[in-house]
Structures are given as C-alpha cells and as structure tokens.
mmCIF file with all atom_site columns, C-alpha atoms in Angstrom:
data_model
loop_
_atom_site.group_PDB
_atom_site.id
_atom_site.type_symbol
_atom_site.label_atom_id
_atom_site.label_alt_id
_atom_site.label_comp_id
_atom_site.label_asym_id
_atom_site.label_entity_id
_atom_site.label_seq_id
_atom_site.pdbx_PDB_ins_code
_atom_site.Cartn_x
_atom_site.Cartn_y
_atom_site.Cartn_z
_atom_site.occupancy
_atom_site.B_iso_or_equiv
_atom_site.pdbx_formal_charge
_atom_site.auth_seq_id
_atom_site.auth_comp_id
_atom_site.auth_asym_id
_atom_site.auth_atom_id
_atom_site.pdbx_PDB_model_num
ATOM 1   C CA . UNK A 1 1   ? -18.501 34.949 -51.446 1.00 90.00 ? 20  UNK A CA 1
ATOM 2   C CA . UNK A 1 2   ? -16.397 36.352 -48.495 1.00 96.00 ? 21  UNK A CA 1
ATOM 3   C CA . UNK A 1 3   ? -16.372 39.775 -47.370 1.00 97.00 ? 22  UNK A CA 1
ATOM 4   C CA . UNK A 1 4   ? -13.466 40.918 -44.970 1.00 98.00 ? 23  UNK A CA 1
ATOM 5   C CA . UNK A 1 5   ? -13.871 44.475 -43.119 1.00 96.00 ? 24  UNK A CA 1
ATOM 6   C CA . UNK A 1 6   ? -10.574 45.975 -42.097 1.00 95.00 ? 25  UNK A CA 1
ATOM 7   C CA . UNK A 1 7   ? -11.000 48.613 -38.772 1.00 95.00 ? 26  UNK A CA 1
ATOM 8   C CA . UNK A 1 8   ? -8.268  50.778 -36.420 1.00 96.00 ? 27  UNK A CA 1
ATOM 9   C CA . UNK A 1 9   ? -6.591  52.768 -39.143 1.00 95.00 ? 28  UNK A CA 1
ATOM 10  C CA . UNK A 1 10  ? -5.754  56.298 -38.266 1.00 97.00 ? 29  UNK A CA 1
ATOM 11  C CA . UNK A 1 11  ? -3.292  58.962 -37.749 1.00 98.00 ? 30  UNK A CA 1
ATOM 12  C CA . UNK A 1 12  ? -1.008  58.476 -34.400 1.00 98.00 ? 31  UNK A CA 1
ATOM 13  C CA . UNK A 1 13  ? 2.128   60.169 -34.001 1.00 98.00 ? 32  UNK A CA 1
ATOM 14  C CA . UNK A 1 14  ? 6.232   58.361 -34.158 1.00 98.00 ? 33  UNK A CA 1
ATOM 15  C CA . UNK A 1 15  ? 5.956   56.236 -31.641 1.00 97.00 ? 34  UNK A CA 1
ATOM 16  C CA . UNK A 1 16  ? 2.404   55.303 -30.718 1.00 98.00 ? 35  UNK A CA 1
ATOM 17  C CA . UNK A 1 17  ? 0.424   52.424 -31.162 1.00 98.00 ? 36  UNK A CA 1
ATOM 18  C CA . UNK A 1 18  ? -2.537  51.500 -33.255 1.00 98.00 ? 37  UNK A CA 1
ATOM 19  C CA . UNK A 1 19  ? -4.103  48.325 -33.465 1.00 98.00 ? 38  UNK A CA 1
ATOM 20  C CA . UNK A 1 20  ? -6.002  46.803 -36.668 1.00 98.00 ? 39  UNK A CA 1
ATOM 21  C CA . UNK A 1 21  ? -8.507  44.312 -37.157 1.00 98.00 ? 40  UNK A CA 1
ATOM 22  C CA . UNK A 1 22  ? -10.113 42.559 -40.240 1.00 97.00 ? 41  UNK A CA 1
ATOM 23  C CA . UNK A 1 23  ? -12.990 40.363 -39.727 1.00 98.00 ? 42  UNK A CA 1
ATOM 24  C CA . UNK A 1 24  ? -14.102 37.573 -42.215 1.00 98.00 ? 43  UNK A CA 1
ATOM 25  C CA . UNK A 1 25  ? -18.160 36.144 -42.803 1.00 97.00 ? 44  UNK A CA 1
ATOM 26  C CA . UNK A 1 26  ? -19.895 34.690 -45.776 1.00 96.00 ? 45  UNK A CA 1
ATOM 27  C CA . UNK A 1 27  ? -18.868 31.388 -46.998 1.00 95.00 ? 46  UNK A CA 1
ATOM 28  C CA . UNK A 1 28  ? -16.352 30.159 -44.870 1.00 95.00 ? 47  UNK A CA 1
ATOM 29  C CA . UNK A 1 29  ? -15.599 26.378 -44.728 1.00 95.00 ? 48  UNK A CA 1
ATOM 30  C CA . UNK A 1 30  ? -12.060 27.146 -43.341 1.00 95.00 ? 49  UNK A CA 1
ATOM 31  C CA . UNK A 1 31  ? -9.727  29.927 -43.183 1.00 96.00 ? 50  UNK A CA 1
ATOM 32  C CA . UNK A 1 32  ? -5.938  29.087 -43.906 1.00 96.00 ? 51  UNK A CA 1
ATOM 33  C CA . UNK A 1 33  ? -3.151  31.754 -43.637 1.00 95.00 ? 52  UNK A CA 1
ATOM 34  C CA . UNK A 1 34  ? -4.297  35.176 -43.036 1.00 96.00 ? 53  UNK A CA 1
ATOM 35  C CA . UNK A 1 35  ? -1.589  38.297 -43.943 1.00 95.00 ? 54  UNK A CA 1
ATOM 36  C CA . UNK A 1 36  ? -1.335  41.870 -43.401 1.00 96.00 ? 55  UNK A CA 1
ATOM 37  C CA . UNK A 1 37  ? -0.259  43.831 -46.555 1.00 95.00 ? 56  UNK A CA 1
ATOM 38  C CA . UNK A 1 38  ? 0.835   47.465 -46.622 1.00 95.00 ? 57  UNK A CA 1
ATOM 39  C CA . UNK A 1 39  ? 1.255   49.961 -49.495 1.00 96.00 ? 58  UNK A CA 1
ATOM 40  C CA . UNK A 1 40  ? 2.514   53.479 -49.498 1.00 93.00 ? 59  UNK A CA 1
ATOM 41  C CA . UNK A 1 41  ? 2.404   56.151 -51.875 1.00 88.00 ? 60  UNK A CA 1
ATOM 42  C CA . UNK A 1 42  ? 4.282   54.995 -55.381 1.00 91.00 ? 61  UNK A CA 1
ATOM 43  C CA . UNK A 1 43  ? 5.274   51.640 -53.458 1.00 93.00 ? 62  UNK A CA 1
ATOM 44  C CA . UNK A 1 44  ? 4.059   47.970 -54.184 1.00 94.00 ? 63  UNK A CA 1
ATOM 45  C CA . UNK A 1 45  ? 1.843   46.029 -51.784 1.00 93.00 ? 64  UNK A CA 1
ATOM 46  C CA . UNK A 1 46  ? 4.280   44.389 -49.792 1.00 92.00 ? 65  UNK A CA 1
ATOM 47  C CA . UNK A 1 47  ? 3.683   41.785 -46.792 1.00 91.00 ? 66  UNK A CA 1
ATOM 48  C CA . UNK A 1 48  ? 3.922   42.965 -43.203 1.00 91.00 ? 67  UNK A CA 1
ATOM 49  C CA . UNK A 1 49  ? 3.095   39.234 -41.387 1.00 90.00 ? 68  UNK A CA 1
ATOM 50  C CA . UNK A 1 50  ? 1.516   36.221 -41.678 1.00 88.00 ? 69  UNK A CA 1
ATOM 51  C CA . UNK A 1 51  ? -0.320  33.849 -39.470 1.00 85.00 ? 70  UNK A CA 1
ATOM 52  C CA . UNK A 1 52  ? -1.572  30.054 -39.978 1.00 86.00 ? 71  UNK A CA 1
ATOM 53  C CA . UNK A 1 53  ? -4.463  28.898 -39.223 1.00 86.00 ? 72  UNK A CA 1
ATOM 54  C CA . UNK A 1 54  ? -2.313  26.891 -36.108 1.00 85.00 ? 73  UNK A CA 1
ATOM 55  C CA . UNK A 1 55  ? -1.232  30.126 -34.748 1.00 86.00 ? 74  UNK A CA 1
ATOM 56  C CA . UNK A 1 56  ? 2.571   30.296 -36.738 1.00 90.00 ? 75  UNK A CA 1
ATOM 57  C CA . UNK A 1 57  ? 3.831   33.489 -37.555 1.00 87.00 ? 76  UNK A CA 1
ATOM 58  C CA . UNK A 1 58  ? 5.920   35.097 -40.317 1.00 88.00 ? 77  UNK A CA 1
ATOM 59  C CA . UNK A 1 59  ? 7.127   38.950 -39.479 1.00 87.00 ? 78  UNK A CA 1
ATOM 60  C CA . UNK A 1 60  ? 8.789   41.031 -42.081 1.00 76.00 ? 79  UNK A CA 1
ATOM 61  C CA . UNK A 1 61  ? 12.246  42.402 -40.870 1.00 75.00 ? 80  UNK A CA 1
ATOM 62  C CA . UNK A 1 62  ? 11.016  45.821 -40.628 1.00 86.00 ? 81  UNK A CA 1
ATOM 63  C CA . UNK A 1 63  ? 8.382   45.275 -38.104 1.00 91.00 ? 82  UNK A CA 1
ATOM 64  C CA . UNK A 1 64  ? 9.601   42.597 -35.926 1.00 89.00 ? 83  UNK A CA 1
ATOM 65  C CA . UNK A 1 65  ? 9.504   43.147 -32.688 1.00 91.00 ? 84  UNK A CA 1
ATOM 66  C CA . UNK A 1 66  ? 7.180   45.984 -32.749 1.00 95.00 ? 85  UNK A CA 1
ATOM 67  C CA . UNK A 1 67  ? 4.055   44.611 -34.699 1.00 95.00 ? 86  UNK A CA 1
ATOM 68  C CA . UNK A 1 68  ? 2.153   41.281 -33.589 1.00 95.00 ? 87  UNK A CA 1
ATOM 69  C CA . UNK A 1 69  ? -0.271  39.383 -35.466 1.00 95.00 ? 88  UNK A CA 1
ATOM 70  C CA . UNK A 1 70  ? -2.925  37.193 -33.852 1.00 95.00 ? 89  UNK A CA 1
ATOM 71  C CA . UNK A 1 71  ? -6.080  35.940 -34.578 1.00 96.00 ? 90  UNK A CA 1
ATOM 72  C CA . UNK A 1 72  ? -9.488  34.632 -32.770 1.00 96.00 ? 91  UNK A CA 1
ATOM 73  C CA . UNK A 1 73  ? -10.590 31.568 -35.105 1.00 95.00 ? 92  UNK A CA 1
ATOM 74  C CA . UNK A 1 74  ? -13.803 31.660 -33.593 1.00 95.00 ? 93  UNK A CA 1
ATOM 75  C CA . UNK A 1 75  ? -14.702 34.499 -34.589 1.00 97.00 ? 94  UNK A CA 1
ATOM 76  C CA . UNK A 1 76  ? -12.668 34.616 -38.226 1.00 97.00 ? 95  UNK A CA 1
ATOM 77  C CA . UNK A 1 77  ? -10.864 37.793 -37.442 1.00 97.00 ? 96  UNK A CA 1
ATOM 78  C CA . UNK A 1 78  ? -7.170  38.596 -37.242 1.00 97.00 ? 97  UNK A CA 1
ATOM 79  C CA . UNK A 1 79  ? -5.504  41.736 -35.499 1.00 97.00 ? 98  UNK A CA 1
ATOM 80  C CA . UNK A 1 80  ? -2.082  43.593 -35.944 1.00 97.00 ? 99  UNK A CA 1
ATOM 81  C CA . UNK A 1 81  ? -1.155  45.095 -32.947 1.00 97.00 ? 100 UNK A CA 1
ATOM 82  C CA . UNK A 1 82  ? 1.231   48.141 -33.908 1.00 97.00 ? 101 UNK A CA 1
ATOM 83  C CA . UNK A 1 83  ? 3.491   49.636 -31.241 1.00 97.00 ? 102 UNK A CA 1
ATOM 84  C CA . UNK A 1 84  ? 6.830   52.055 -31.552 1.00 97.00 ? 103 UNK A CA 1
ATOM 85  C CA . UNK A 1 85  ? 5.192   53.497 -35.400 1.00 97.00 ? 104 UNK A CA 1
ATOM 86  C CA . UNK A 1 86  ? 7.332   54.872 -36.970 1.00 96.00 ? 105 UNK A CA 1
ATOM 87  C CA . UNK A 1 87  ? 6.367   57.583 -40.133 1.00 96.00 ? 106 UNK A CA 1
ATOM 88  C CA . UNK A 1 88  ? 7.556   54.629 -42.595 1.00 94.00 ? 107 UNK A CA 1
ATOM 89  C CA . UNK A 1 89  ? 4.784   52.789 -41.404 1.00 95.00 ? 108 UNK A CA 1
ATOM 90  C CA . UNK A 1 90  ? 2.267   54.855 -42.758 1.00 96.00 ? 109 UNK A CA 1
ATOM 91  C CA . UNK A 1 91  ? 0.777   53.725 -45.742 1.00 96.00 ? 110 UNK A CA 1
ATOM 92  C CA . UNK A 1 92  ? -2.883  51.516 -46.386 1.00 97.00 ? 111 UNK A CA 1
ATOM 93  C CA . UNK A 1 93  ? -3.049  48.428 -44.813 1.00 97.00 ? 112 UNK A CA 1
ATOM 94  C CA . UNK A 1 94  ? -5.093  45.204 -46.540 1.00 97.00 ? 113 UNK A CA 1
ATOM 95  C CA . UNK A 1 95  ? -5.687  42.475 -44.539 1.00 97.00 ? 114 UNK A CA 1
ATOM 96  C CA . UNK A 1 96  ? -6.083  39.103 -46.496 1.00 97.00 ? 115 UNK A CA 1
ATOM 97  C CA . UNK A 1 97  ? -7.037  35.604 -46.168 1.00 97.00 ? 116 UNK A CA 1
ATOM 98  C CA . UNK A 1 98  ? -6.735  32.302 -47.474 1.00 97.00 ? 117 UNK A CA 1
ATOM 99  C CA . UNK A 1 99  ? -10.493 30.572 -47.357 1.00 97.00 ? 118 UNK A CA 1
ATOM 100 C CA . UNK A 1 100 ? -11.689 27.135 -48.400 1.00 96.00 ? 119 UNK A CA 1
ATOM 101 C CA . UNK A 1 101 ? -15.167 28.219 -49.040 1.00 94.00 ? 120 UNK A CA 1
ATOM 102 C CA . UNK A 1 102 ? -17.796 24.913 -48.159 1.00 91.00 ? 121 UNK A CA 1
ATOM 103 C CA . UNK A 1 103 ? -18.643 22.933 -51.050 1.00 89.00 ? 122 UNK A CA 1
ATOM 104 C CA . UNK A 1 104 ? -14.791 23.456 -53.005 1.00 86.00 ? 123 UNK A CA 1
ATOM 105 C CA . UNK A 1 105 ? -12.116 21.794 -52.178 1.00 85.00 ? 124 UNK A CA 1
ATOM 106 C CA . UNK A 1 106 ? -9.490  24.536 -53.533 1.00 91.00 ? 125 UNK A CA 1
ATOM 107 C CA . UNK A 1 107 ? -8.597  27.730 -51.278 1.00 94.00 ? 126 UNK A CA 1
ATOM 108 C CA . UNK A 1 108 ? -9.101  31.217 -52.672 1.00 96.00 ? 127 UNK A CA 1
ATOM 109 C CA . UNK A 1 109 ? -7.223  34.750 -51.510 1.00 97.00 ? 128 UNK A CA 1
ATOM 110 C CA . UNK A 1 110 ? -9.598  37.316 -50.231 1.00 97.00 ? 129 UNK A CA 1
ATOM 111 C CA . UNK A 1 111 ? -8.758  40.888 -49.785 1.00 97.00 ? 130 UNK A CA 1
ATOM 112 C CA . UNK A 1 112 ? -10.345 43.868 -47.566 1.00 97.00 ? 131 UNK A CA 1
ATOM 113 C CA . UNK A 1 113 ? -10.508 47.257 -48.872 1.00 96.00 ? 132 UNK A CA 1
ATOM 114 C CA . UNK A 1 114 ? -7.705  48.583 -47.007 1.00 96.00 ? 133 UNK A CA 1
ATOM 115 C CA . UNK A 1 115 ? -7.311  51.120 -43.654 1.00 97.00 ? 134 UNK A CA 1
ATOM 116 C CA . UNK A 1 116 ? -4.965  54.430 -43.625 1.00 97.00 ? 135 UNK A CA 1
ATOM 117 C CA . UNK A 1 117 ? -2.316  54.230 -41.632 1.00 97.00 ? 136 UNK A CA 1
ATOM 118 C CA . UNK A 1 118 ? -0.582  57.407 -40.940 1.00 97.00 ? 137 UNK A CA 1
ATOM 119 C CA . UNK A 1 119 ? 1.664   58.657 -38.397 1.00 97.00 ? 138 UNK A CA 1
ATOM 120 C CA . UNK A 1 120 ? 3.236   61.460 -37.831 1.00 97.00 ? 139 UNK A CA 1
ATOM 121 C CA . UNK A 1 121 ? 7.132   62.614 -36.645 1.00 93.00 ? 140 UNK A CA 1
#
C-alpha cells in the first residue's frame, strides 16, 4: 500500500501565498505523474497541475502563472507553491500520484486526504 500525507493548508488572505506539500512512502517501485486536485463547496474535483516523473508540467488556465508544481524524487514528495490567492482558490486540495508499486508491473492512482485551502478578500 501507499500512503500520501498532504501539509500547508490554511487560511491566508487575497493575495498571499501558501505553499503545499504531499509526501509519498510504502510500496513504491516508481512514482509516475503526480497532480494537484482541488474541490470547493458543491464543485467537482477538478485538476490544478500536473508533473512527470521527468520534471514536465501541465497548469490549468486558472492558475498559471501564479501556482508552481515541483517535486523532490528523492524524497517522493511534490509541492504547489501558491502565490497571488485569490478567494476562488479556496477549496480542499488532494494531492495524487501515479505509483508502480515493486513486484506489479501496472501503475495505480493514489490519493491523500485532502488540505483546506481558504483565503480570504
């Protein structure tokens, strides 16, 4: 099994920054994509970004430019750094990840149990 353990959340008023991280352990042959999800109040889970395990990057058009994804493969953690929030921002945010666990060849989606988000005008 792998666990992932989301951290940062908080409350931060318009224009501040927060930054999240979501670190992966247990059985962990390789870690593909890992993705940032939000979801607000009476809204689906939608994508914020993506990152490969090479370092590429997908942003969602909302948050480009002001959110950045990285990761430290190392240590099997990604981050989301979160500057200019605005209160549309706030909602939970999942982190996920794409793991080929050792002993199966096929990959599996993890989740974390989410982080509040909220910020404030």
């Amino acid at each position: 099994q792998v666990q992932l353990v989301e951290s940062g959340g908080g409350l931060v008023q318009a224009g501040g920054s927060l930054r999240l991280s979501c670190a992966a352990s247990g059985n962990i042959f390789r870690i593909n994509d890992m993705r940032w999800f939000r979801q607000a109040p009476g809204n689906q889970r939608e994508l914020v970004p993506l990152i490969s395990s090479g370092g590429n990057t997908n942003y969602g058009g909302s948050v480009k430019g002001r959110f950045t994804i990285s990761r430290d493969n190392a240590k099997n953690t990604v981050y989301l750094q979160m500057n200019s929030l605005k209160p549309e921002d706030t909602g939970v945010y999942y982190c996920q990840a794409i793991v080929v666990n050792y002993g199966n060849s096929r990959q599996y989606q993890y989740w974390g149990q989410g982080t509040q988000v909220t910020v404030s005008s």
